[in-house]
Amino acid sequence: MRRLAVRMVTLLALAAAATPAAAQSLEEAAPPAGFFAEHRARFVEAMEGGLAVFPAQPVIPRNDDAEYPHRQDSDFWYLTGFREPGAVAVIRADAPEGERYVLFVRPRDPEQEVWTGLRAGVAGAREEFGADLAWPIDSLEAVLPRWLEETDRVWYDASEDHPWAHPGLEAILAEWEEAGVARELRDADEITSGLRLVKSPAELDHLRKAVEITGDAHRAAIAAIEPGMYEYEVEALIEYVFRVRGSPRVGFESIVGSGPNATILHYVENDRRMEAGDVVVMDIGAEWNLYTADITRTVPVDGVFSPEQEAIYRIVLDAQKAGIGAVRPGATLADVHRRAVEVVTGGLIGIGLLSGTVEENVASGAYRRFFMHGTSHWLGLDVHDVGGYAVGEGEARRPRALEPGMVFSVEPGIYVAEGTEGVDPKWWNIGVRIEDDVVVTEHGAENLSEAVPREVEEIEALMQGLGVPDPVPEPAVEPAPAR
Ligand code: GLY
């Protein structure tokens, strides 16, 4: 018991040491004026007329008396900035100025608010959130069909990403669609995914903040890890740093996988006791204003990479650098992946885990035994953010060309599971993934998470107390708004 208490004190001190003093104020956290209005204006421009409907993320019950934590739907927030559940946003492209942007919201209810918190209400929807018109959510069934009668085009995202449509909404839309042959229900995601794919400078600021907080958590965790700790202690330390720096939540479940778990790509149980001789993969991301980072580091639990771990680590690091080196406007994520695959494959041949030439192994896909995932995914409000990876139809279909402002992960890995056939056991249970968050710039790329230690020497120094993070222990006190 005493040992655990001593360790927790040490962990918290390390977390504090990784936590720069700059306190966040709510004003700093809030998006700049015009942020959401600009998104709506760009959405309206792309609509070619008609009406768009966006339901908010509802509260999802966990049982009779408890709920899963609420986080606003990303499209809904991107267009409105409104964080409450029980709302529907309507954008009417053809309506007169001053009647285009409508919010249906939960009305004020002092009795309910005592239990579940303040609501903006109908007046707040107009005054604080800039709605041209606002109605109580219960009026939706009466008001929306009238507007629908005036249009032949409705934009609505009915994908499985949004299984939480406001009750009654899909029935209203289905009835409208069936009642007229010329009526078309278009997928709103066609527009929002295109808009969200290219980040504005203000969005990049949010991502930079999420990356900075996530980097501090990595430094604290790397400095604290030692044999005998449980994976969940590392998870707790990471998420402590997130919260104390004002991040409202994780962007996805934290992955802390050691030993055999390092070779499981989306391992989230985080309940194993780490041992000397293990590596541990930490794939984590803090949110800031709903934008999430996604950064992975892999470190040796006892502070020094074994020769086999180091050999694999250096291959993955070289592959990651080669992948990032391929990023520029006009290149594609397929180019980034190809470079990473070539370097991983060459490295695996070099250490004897593959035989033959790089070309043969790439052509046959043999490298996938050890590197079985893609190198990149879009990143933004969602960890696997919206946006197609290919454009065009049929024979003209091709990988999407990168443009300045696009943000994605570059995360090659090598995973050698225990018992992998034909592989010397000295390589077993080594899983290495290195992931950074990259934005395309006018002439190349910026690695947003470059400052998070990833060289072998940096990691070993940090683990041995030689490169301890900035000694500024004051935690931030004012968080980013959570709702
Ligand atoms: N970093 C977790 C994921 O990409 O799914």
PDB file of N, CA, C and O in Angstrom, residues 158-198:
ATOM      1  N   ALA A 158     -27.720  10.487 -43.062  1.00  0.00           N
ATOM      2  CA  ALA A 158     -28.429   9.336 -42.488  1.00  0.00           C
ATOM      3  C   ALA A 158     -27.476   8.172 -42.254  1.00  0.00           C
ATOM      4  O   ALA A 158     -27.896   7.049 -42.053  1.00  0.00           O
ATOM      5  N   SER A 159     -26.145   8.436 -42.287  1.00  0.00           N
ATOM      6  CA  SER A 159     -25.194   7.328 -42.191  1.00  0.00           C
ATOM      7  C   SER A 159     -25.218   6.700 -40.797  1.00  0.00           C
ATOM      8  O   SER A 159     -25.774   7.274 -39.854  1.00  0.00           O
ATOM      9  N   GLU A 160     -24.582   5.557 -40.703  1.00  0.00           N
ATOM     10  CA  GLU A 160     -24.584   4.857 -39.409  1.00  0.00           C
ATOM     11  C   GLU A 160     -23.798   5.623 -38.359  1.00  0.00           C
ATOM     12  O   GLU A 160     -23.849   5.291 -37.187  1.00  0.00           O
ATOM     13  N   ASP A 161     -23.048   6.642 -38.797  1.00  0.00           N
ATOM     14  CA  ASP A 161     -22.357   7.480 -37.819  1.00  0.00           C
ATOM     15  C   ASP A 161     -23.359   8.253 -36.970  1.00  0.00           C
ATOM     16  O   ASP A 161     -23.015   8.816 -35.956  1.00  0.00           O
ATOM     17  N   HIS A 162     -24.580   8.374 -37.475  1.00  0.00           N
ATOM     18  CA  HIS A 162     -25.581   9.186 -36.776  1.00  0.00           C
ATOM     19  C   HIS A 162     -26.813   8.352 -36.454  1.00  0.00           C
ATOM     20  O   HIS A 162     -27.907   8.653 -36.927  1.00  0.00           O
ATOM     21  N   PRO A 163     -26.656   7.293 -35.687  1.00  0.00           N
ATOM     22  CA  PRO A 163     -27.809   6.456 -35.397  1.00  0.00           C
ATOM     23  C   PRO A 163     -28.735   7.113 -34.379  1.00  0.00           C
ATOM     24  O   PRO A 163     -29.722   6.531 -33.959  1.00  0.00           O
ATOM     25  N   TRP A 164     -28.411   8.333 -34.003  1.00  0.00           N
ATOM     26  CA  TRP A 164     -29.131   8.968 -32.902  1.00  0.00           C
ATOM     27  C   TRP A 164     -30.096  10.052 -33.386  1.00  0.00           C
ATOM     28  O   TRP A 164     -30.385  11.001 -32.688  1.00  0.00           O
ATOM     29  N   ALA A 165     -30.563   9.941 -34.627  1.00  0.00           N
ATOM     30  CA  ALA A 165     -31.440  10.985 -35.160  1.00  0.00           C
ATOM     31  C   ALA A 165     -32.507  11.348 -34.151  1.00  0.00           C
ATOM     32  O   ALA A 165     -33.028  10.480 -33.443  1.00  0.00           O
ATOM     33  N   HIS A 166     -32.832  12.599 -34.103  1.00  0.00           N
ATOM     34  CA  HIS A 166     -33.881  13.059 -33.190  1.00  0.00           C
ATOM     35  C   HIS A 166     -35.151  12.250 -33.445  1.00  0.00           C
ATOM     36  O   HIS A 166     -35.538  12.060 -34.597  1.00  0.00           O
ATOM     37  N   PRO A 167     -35.815  11.762 -32.380  1.00  0.00           N
ATOM     38  CA  PRO A 167     -36.988  10.923 -32.585  1.00  0.00           C
ATOM     39  C   PRO A 167     -37.994  11.639 -33.497  1.00  0.00           C
ATOM     40  O   PRO A 167     -38.284  12.809 -33.294  1.00  0.00           O
ATOM     41  N   GLY A 168     -38.515  10.948 -34.469  1.00  0.00           N
ATOM     42  CA  GLY A 168     -39.534  11.544 -35.338  1.00  0.00           C
ATOM     43  C   GLY A 168     -38.948  12.196 -36.576  1.00  0.00           C
ATOM     44  O   GLY A 168     -39.624  12.324 -37.600  1.00  0.00           O
ATOM     45  N   LEU A 169     -37.664  12.589 -36.524  1.00  0.00           N
ATOM     46  CA  LEU A 169     -37.074  13.336 -37.642  1.00  0.00           C
ATOM     47  C   LEU A 169     -37.024  12.498 -38.919  1.00  0.00           C
ATOM     48  O   LEU A 169     -37.418  12.959 -39.998  1.00  0.00           O
ATOM     49  N   GLU A 170     -36.572  11.245 -38.784  1.00  0.00           N
ATOM     50  CA  GLU A 170     -36.439  10.426 -39.990  1.00  0.00           C
ATOM     51  C   GLU A 170     -37.814  10.142 -40.584  1.00  0.00           C
ATOM     52  O   GLU A 170     -37.957  10.062 -41.812  1.00  0.00           O
ATOM     53  N   ALA A 171     -38.836   9.999 -39.718  1.00  0.00           N
ATOM     54  CA  ALA A 171     -40.194   9.754 -40.230  1.00  0.00           C
ATOM     55  C   ALA A 171     -40.682  10.977 -41.004  1.00  0.00           C
ATOM     56  O   ALA A 171     -41.275  10.848 -42.087  1.00  0.00           O
ATOM     57  N   ILE A 172     -40.403  12.166 -40.491  1.00  0.00           N
ATOM     58  CA  ILE A 172     -40.817  13.396 -41.195  1.00  0.00           C
ATOM     59  C   ILE A 172     -40.140  13.450 -42.567  1.00  0.00           C
ATOM     60  O   ILE A 172     -40.764  13.751 -43.580  1.00  0.00           O
ATOM     61  N   LEU A 173     -38.853  13.140 -42.588  1.00  0.00           N
ATOM     62  CA  LEU A 173     -38.100  13.233 -43.846  1.00  0.00           C
ATOM     63  C   LEU A 173     -38.581  12.172 -44.840  1.00  0.00           C
ATOM     64  O   LEU A 173     -38.713  12.439 -46.042  1.00  0.00           O
ATOM     65  N   ALA A 174     -38.858  10.961 -44.329  1.00  0.00           N
ATOM     66  CA  ALA A 174     -39.319   9.882 -45.212  1.00  0.00           C
ATOM     67  C   ALA A 174     -40.667  10.256 -45.817  1.00  0.00           C
ATOM     68  O   ALA A 174     -40.895  10.078 -47.028  1.00  0.00           O
ATOM     69  N   GLU A 175     -41.540  10.812 -45.008  1.00  0.00           N
ATOM     70  CA  GLU A 175     -42.871  11.209 -45.501  1.00  0.00           C
ATOM     71  C   GLU A 175     -42.727  12.289 -46.581  1.00  0.00           C
ATOM     72  O   GLU A 175     -43.354  12.231 -47.629  1.00  0.00           O
ATOM     73  N   TRP A 176     -41.864  13.233 -46.320  1.00  0.00           N
ATOM     74  CA  TRP A 176     -41.631  14.314 -47.298  1.00  0.00           C
ATOM     75  C   TRP A 176     -41.096  13.742 -48.615  1.00  0.00           C
ATOM     76  O   TRP A 176     -41.574  14.085 -49.694  1.00  0.00           O
ATOM     77  N   GLU A 177     -40.125  12.835 -48.509  1.00  0.00           N
ATOM     78  CA  GLU A 177     -39.485  12.297 -49.713  1.00  0.00           C
ATOM     79  C   GLU A 177     -40.484  11.507 -50.572  1.00  0.00           C
ATOM     80  O   GLU A 177     -40.508  11.622 -51.799  1.00  0.00           O
ATOM     81  N   GLU A 178     -41.331  10.723 -49.874  1.00  0.00           N
ATOM     82  CA  GLU A 178     -42.264   9.863 -50.614  1.00  0.00           C
ATOM     83  C   GLU A 178     -43.364  10.659 -51.302  1.00  0.00           C
ATOM     84  O   GLU A 178     -43.968  10.211 -52.276  1.00  0.00           O
ATOM     85  N   ALA A 179     -43.615  11.871 -50.819  1.00  0.00           N
ATOM     86  CA  ALA A 179     -44.764  12.639 -51.318  1.00  0.00           C
ATOM     87  C   ALA A 179     -44.476  13.402 -52.611  1.00  0.00           C
ATOM     88  O   ALA A 179     -45.349  14.088 -53.120  1.00  0.00           O
ATOM     89  N   GLY A 180     -43.281  13.316 -53.173  1.00  0.00           N
ATOM     90  CA  GLY A 180     -43.016  14.067 -54.401  1.00  0.00           C
ATOM     91  C   GLY A 180     -41.924  13.393 -55.211  1.00  0.00           C
ATOM     92  O   GLY A 180     -40.869  13.049 -54.660  1.00  0.00           O
ATOM     93  N   VAL A 181     -42.171  13.206 -56.515  1.00  0.00           N
ATOM     94  CA  VAL A 181     -41.191  12.466 -57.322  1.00  0.00           C
ATOM     95  C   VAL A 181     -39.881  13.229 -57.496  1.00  0.00           C
ATOM     96  O   VAL A 181     -38.811  12.635 -57.622  1.00  0.00           O
ATOM     97  N   ALA A 182     -39.963  14.568 -57.513  1.00  0.00           N
ATOM     98  CA  ALA A 182     -38.745  15.347 -57.792  1.00  0.00           C
ATOM     99  C   ALA A 182     -37.902  15.564 -56.535  1.00  0.00           C
ATOM    100  O   ALA A 182     -36.866  16.204 -56.577  1.00  0.00           O
ATOM    101  N   ARG A 183     -38.374  15.029 -55.434  1.00  0.00           N
ATOM    102  CA  ARG A 183     -37.698  15.340 -54.171  1.00  0.00           C
ATOM    103  C   ARG A 183     -36.434  14.500 -53.988  1.00  0.00           C
ATOM    104  O   ARG A 183     -36.462  13.292 -54.206  1.00  0.00           O
ATOM    105  N   GLU A 184     -35.372  15.143 -53.589  1.00  0.00           N
ATOM    106  CA  GLU A 184     -34.130  14.374 -53.370  1.00  0.00           C
ATOM    107  C   GLU A 184     -33.582  14.630 -51.973  1.00  0.00           C
ATOM    108  O   GLU A 184     -33.477  15.770 -51.523  1.00  0.00           O
ATOM    109  N   LEU A 185     -33.277  13.509 -51.322  1.00  0.00           N
ATOM    110  CA  LEU A 185     -32.638  13.563 -50.004  1.00  0.00           C
ATOM    111  C   LEU A 185     -31.150  13.363 -50.248  1.00  0.00           C
ATOM    112  O   LEU A 185     -30.724  12.273 -50.639  1.00  0.00           O
ATOM    113  N   ARG A 186     -30.364  14.419 -50.057  1.00  0.00           N
ATOM    114  CA  ARG A 186     -28.928  14.328 -50.344  1.00  0.00           C
ATOM    115  C   ARG A 186     -28.154  14.150 -49.048  1.00  0.00           C
ATOM    116  O   ARG A 186     -28.573  14.612 -47.984  1.00  0.00           O
ATOM    117  N   ASP A 187     -26.999  13.515 -49.151  1.00  0.00           N
ATOM    118  CA  ASP A 187     -26.192  13.235 -47.960  1.00  0.00           C
ATOM    119  C   ASP A 187     -25.391  14.483 -47.552  1.00  0.00           C
ATOM    120  O   ASP A 187     -24.483  14.906 -48.281  1.00  0.00           O
ATOM    121  N   ALA A 188     -25.724  15.027 -46.398  1.00  0.00           N
ATOM    122  CA  ALA A 188     -25.056  16.258 -45.938  1.00  0.00           C
ATOM    123  C   ALA A 188     -23.552  16.050 -45.754  1.00  0.00           C
ATOM    124  O   ALA A 188     -22.772  17.000 -45.830  1.00  0.00           O
ATOM    125  N   ASP A 189     -23.187  14.805 -45.528  1.00  0.00           N
ATOM    126  CA  ASP A 189     -21.764  14.488 -45.341  1.00  0.00           C
ATOM    127  C   ASP A 189     -20.936  14.829 -46.583  1.00  0.00           C
ATOM    128  O   ASP A 189     -19.751  15.132 -46.486  1.00  0.00           O
ATOM    129  N   GLU A 190     -21.588  14.795 -47.767  1.00  0.00           N
ATOM    130  CA  GLU A 190     -20.873  15.177 -49.002  1.00  0.00           C
ATOM    131  C   GLU A 190     -20.293  16.581 -48.855  1.00  0.00           C
ATOM    132  O   GLU A 190     -19.241  16.877 -49.403  1.00  0.00           O
ATOM    133  N   ILE A 191     -21.026  17.442 -48.145  1.00  0.00           N
ATOM    134  CA  ILE A 191     -20.541  18.823 -47.987  1.00  0.00           C
ATOM    135  C   ILE A 191     -19.666  18.952 -46.740  1.00  0.00           C
ATOM    136  O   ILE A 191     -18.551  19.464 -46.803  1.00  0.00           O
ATOM    137  N   THR A 192     -20.175  18.472 -45.603  1.00  0.00           N
ATOM    138  CA  THR A 192     -19.429  18.721 -44.353  1.00  0.00           C
ATOM    139  C   THR A 192     -18.061  18.041 -44.388  1.00  0.00           C
ATOM    140  O   THR A 192     -17.081  18.591 -43.884  1.00  0.00           O
ATOM    141  N   SER A 193     -17.974  16.861 -44.996  1.00  0.00           N
ATOM    142  CA  SER A 193     -16.673  16.182 -44.972  1.00  0.00           C
ATOM    143  C   SER A 193     -15.661  16.969 -45.790  1.00  0.00           C
ATOM    144  O   SER A 193     -14.487  17.046 -45.427  1.00  0.00           O
ATOM    145  N   GLY A 194     -16.114  17.564 -46.892  1.00  0.00           N
ATOM    146  CA  GLY A 194     -15.206  18.378 -47.706  1.00  0.00           C
ATOM    147  C   GLY A 194     -14.758  19.622 -46.945  1.00  0.00           C
ATOM    148  O   GLY A 194     -13.574  19.990 -46.990  1.00  0.00           O
ATOM    149  N   LEU A 195     -15.702  20.247 -46.244  1.00  0.00           N
ATOM    150  CA  LEU A 195     -15.341  21.457 -45.492  1.00  0.00           C
ATOM    151  C   LEU A 195     -14.382  21.123 -44.353  1.00  0.00           C
ATOM    152  O   LEU A 195     -13.386  21.823 -44.129  1.00  0.00           O
ATOM    153  N   ARG A 196     -14.699  20.050 -43.639  1.00  0.00           N
ATOM    154  CA  ARG A 196     -13.897  19.712 -42.446  1.00  0.00           C
ATOM    155  C   ARG A 196     -12.510  19.168 -42.796  1.00  0.00           C
ATOM    156  O   ARG A 196     -11.614  19.164 -41.949  1.00  0.00           O
ATOM    157  N   LEU A 197     -12.350  18.718 -44.019  1.00  0.00           N
ATOM    158  CA  LEU A 197     -11.076  18.104 -44.405  1.00  0.00           C
ATOM    159  C   LEU A 197      -9.933  19.120 -44.420  1.00  0.00           C
ATOM    160  O   LEU A 197      -8.787  18.799 -44.088  1.00  0.00           O
ATOM    161  N   VAL A 198     -10.239  20.347 -44.821  1.00  0.00           N
ATOM    162  CA  VAL A 198      -9.194  21.385 -44.881  1.00  0.00           C
ATOM    163  C   VAL A 198      -9.378  22.301 -43.677  1.00  0.00           C
ATOM    164  O   VAL A 198     -10.405  22.952 -43.534  1.00  0.00           O
TER     165      VAL A 198
END
